[in-house]
Coordinates of C-alpha atoms and ligand atoms in Angstrom, one line a residue:
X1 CA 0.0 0.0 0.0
X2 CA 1.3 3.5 -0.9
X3 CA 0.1 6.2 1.0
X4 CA 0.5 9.9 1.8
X5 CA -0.6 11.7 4.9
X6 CA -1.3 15.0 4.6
X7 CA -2.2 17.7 7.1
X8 CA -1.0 21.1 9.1
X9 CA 2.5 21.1 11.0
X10 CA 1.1 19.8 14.0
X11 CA -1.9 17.9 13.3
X12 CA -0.4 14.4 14.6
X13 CA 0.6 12.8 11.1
X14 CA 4.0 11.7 12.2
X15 CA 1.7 9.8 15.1
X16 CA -0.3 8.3 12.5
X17 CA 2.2 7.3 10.5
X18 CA 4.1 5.1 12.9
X19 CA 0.5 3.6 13.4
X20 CA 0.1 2.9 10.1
X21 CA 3.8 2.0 9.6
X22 CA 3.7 -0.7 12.6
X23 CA 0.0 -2.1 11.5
X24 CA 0.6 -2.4 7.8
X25 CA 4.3 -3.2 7.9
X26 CA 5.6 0.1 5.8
X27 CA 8.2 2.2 5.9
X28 CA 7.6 5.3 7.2
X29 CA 8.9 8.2 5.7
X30 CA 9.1 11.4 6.8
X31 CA 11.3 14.0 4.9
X32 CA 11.5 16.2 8.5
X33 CA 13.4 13.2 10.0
X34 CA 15.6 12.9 7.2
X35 CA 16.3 16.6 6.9
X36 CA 16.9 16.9 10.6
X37 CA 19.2 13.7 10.8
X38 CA 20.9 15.2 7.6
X39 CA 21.8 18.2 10.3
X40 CA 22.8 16.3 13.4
X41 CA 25.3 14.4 11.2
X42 CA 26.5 17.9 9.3
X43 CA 26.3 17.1 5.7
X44 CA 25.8 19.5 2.7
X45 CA 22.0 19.3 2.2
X46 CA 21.8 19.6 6.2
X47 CA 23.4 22.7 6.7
X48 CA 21.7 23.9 3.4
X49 CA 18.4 23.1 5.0
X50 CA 18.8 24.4 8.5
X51 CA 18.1 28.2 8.2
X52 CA 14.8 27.2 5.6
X53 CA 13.7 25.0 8.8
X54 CA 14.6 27.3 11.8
X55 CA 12.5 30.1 9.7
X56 CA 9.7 27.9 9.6
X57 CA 9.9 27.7 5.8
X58 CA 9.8 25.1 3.3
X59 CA 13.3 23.7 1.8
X60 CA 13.4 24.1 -1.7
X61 CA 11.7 21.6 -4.0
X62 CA 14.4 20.1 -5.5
X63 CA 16.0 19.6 -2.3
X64 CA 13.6 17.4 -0.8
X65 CA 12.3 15.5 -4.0
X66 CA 15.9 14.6 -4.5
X67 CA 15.6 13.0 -1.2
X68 CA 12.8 11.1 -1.6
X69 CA 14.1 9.6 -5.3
X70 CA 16.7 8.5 -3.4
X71 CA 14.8 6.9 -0.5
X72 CA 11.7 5.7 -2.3
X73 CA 14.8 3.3 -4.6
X74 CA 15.6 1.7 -1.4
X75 CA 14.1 -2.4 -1.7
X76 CA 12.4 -1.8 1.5
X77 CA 10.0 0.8 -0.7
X78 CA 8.8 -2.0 -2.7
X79 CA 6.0 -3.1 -1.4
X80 CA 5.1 0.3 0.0
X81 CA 5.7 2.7 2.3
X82 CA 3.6 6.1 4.2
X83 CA 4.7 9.4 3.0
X84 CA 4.5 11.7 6.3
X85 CA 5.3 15.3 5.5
X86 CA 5.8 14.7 1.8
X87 CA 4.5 16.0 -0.9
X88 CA 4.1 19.7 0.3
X89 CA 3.5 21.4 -3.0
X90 CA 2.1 21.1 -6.1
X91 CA 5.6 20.7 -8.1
X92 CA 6.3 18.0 -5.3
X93 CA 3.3 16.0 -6.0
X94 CA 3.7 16.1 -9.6
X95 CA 7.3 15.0 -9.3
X96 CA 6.4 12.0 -7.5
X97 CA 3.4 11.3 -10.2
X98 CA 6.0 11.9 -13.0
X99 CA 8.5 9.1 -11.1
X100 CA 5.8 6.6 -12.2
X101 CA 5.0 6.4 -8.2
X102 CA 1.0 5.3 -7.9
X103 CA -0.3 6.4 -4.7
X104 CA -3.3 4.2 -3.4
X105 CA -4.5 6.9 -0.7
X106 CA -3.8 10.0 0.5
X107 CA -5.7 10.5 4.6
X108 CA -6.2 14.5 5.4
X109 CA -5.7 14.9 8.5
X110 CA -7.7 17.7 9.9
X111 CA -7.5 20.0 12.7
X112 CA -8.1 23.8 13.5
X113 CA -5.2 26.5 13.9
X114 CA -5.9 27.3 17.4
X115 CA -5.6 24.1 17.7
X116 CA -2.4 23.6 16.4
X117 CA -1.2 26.7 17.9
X118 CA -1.9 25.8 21.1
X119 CA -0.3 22.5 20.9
X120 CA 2.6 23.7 19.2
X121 CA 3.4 26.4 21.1
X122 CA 3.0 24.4 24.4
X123 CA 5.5 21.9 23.2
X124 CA 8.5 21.4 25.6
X125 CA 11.3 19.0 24.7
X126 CA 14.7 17.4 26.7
X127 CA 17.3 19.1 25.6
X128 CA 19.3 16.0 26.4
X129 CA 16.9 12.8 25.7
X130 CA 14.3 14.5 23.6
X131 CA 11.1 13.2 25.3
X132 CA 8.6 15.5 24.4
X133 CA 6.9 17.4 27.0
X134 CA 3.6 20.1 27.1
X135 CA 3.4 23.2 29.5
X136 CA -0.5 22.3 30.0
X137 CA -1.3 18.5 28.6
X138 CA 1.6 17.0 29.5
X139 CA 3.6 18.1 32.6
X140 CA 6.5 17.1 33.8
X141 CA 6.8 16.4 37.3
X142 CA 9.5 19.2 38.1
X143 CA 8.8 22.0 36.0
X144 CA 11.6 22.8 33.3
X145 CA 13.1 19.2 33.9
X146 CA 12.9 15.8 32.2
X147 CA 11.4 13.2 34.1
X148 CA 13.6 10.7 32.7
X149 CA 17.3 12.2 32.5
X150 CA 16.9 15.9 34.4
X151 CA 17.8 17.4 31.2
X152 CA 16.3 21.2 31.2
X153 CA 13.1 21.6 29.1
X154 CA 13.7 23.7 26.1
X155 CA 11.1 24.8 23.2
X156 CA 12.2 24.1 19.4
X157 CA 13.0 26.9 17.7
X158 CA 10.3 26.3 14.7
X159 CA 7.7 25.5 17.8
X160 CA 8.3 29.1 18.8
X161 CA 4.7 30.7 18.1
X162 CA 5.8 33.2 15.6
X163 CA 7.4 30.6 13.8
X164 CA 4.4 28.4 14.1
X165 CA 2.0 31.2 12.8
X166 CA 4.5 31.4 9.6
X167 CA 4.7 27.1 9.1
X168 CA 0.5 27.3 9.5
X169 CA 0.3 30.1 6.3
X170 CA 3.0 28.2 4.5
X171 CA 0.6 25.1 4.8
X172 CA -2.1 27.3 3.8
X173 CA -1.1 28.6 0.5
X174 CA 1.4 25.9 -0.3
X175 CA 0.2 22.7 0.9
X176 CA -3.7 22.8 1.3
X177 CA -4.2 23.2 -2.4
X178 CA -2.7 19.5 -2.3
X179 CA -6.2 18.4 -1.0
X180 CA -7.8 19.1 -4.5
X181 CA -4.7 17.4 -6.1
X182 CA -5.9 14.2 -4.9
X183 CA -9.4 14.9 -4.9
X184 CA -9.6 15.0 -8.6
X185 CA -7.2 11.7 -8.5
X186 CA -10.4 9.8 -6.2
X187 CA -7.6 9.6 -3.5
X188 CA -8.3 12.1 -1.1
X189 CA -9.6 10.6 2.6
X190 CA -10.4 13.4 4.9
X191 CA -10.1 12.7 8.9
X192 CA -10.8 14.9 11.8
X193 CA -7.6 15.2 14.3
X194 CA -8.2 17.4 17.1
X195 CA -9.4 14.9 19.6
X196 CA -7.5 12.4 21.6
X197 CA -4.9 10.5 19.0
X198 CA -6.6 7.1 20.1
X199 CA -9.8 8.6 18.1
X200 CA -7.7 10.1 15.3
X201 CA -6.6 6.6 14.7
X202 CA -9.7 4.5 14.8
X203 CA -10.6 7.3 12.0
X204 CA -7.9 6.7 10.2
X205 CA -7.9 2.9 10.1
X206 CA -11.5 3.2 9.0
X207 CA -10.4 4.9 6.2
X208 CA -7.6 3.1 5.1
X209 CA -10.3 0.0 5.2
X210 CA -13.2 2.0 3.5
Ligands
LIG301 P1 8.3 18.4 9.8 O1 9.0 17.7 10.8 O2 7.6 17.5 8.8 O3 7.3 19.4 10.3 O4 9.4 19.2 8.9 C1 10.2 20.1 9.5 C2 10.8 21.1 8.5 O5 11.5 20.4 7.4 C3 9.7 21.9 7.7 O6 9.3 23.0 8.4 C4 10.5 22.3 6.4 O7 11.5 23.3 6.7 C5 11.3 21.0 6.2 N1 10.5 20.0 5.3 C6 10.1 18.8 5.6 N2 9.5 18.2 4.6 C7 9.5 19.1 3.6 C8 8.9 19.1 2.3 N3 8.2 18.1 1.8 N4 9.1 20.2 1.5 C9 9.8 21.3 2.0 N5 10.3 21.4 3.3 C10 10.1 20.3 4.1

C-alpha cells in the first residue's frame, strides 16, 4: 500500500504514520526526520536546509524531492511505504506522479489552527533525551526538567509561536491546495484530528479500510 498523509505542522501525522507503519508493515517516511538527521550528522544538504527550517519555511523543491528519489529506490519501498510530511507542494506532488510512483491513498488529516497553535506552542522538549513534554497537557513532574534524564526543558525553535503562525500560512497557501490534487485523483480521505490521538486513529484505520 502507498500512501500519503497530509495535514498542518502539527496535526499528529507523524503519530499516525508510525501507526500505520507498525499495523501495515511500511516504511515510514518522513522528509523532516531525514532533513533533521541530515543536520545532526553535518552534511551538505543539512546545513543547506537548517536556516529554511529554523525560519519555519519550506526547503526548496528540488531539495527534498531529490531526497525522496533516493529513498523511495531503497528495496524496503517496494512493497510500500507512508509518505509523512511529503509531498508539500504542487511541483512536489507532480514530481512524485511523474516518477511513475502510484499512490493508493492519501488520509487528510484535519485540525483547526488554534488548535495547532496551542499544541505547538506548548511543546516542551529534553534538551538532552528528547522526550517530548507540554506546558499544560503534559507536565512534567519538576517543572523545566525531564522526568527521565533531568535534562532542562527547552522549546524548538520552529515551535516558537511566531514561527508556528508562519509554518501554519505556508501550509495554507502551499500545501492545502494538495487536497484538490488528490481529490480530482479519487484519493483524497479526509479525517478529523483534534481529539485524543486514540480517536484520530480509529478514524484513520476506518479509512484506510473504507
Ligand atoms: P516536519 O518535521 O515534517 O514538520 O518538517 C520540518 C521542516 O522540514 C519543515 O518546516 C521544512 O522546513 C522541512 N521540510 C520537511 N518536509 C518538507 C517538504 N516536503 N518540503 C519542504 N520542506 C520540508
Amino acid at each position: 500500500m502507498k500512501l500519503i498523509l497530509l495535514g498542518a505542522p502539527g496535526a499528529g501525522k507523524g503519530t499516525q504514520a508510525a501507526v500505520i507503519s507498525e499495523r501495515y508493515h511500511i516504511p515510514q517516511i518522513s522528509t523532516g526526520n531525514i532533513i533533521r538527521e541530515a543536520l545532526k550528522s553535518g552534511t551538505e544538504m543539512g546545513l543547506k536546509a537548517k536556516s529554511y527550517m529554523d525560519e519555519g519555511k519550506l526547503v526548496p523543491d528540488d531539495v527534498v524531492i531529490g531526497i525522496i528519489k533516493d529513498r523511495l529506490a531503497q528495496p524496503d519501498c517496494e512493497s510500500g511505504f507512508i509518505l509523512d510530511g511529503f509531498p508539500r507542494t504542487i511541483p512536489q506532488a507532480e514530481a512524485l506522479d511523474s516518477m511513475g510512483v502510484v499512490i493508493d491513498k492519501v488520509i487528510d488529516i484535519e485540525v483547526p489552527d488554534d488548535v495547532i497553535v496551542n499544541r505547538m506552542s506548548g511543546r516542551r522538549v529534553c534538551e538532552k533525551c528528547g522526550r517530548p513534554y507540554h506546558i499544560v497537557n503534559l507536565k512534567p513532574k519538576v517543572e523545566g526538567i525531564c522526568d527521565d534524564c533531568t535534562g532542562a526543558l527547552i522549546q524548538r525553535k520552529d515551535d516558537q509561536i511566531d514561527t508556528v503562525k508562519a509554518r501554519l500560512d505556508i501550509y495554507h497557501r502551499e500545501t492545502e491546495p494538495l487536497k484538490g490534487y488528490y481529490e480530482k485523483q479519487n484519493k483524497l480521505y479526509v479525517v478529523e484530528g483534534q481529539n485524543s490521538v486514540e480517536e484520530t486513529i480509529a478514524l484513520t484505520m476506518k479509512a484506510l479500510e473504507a
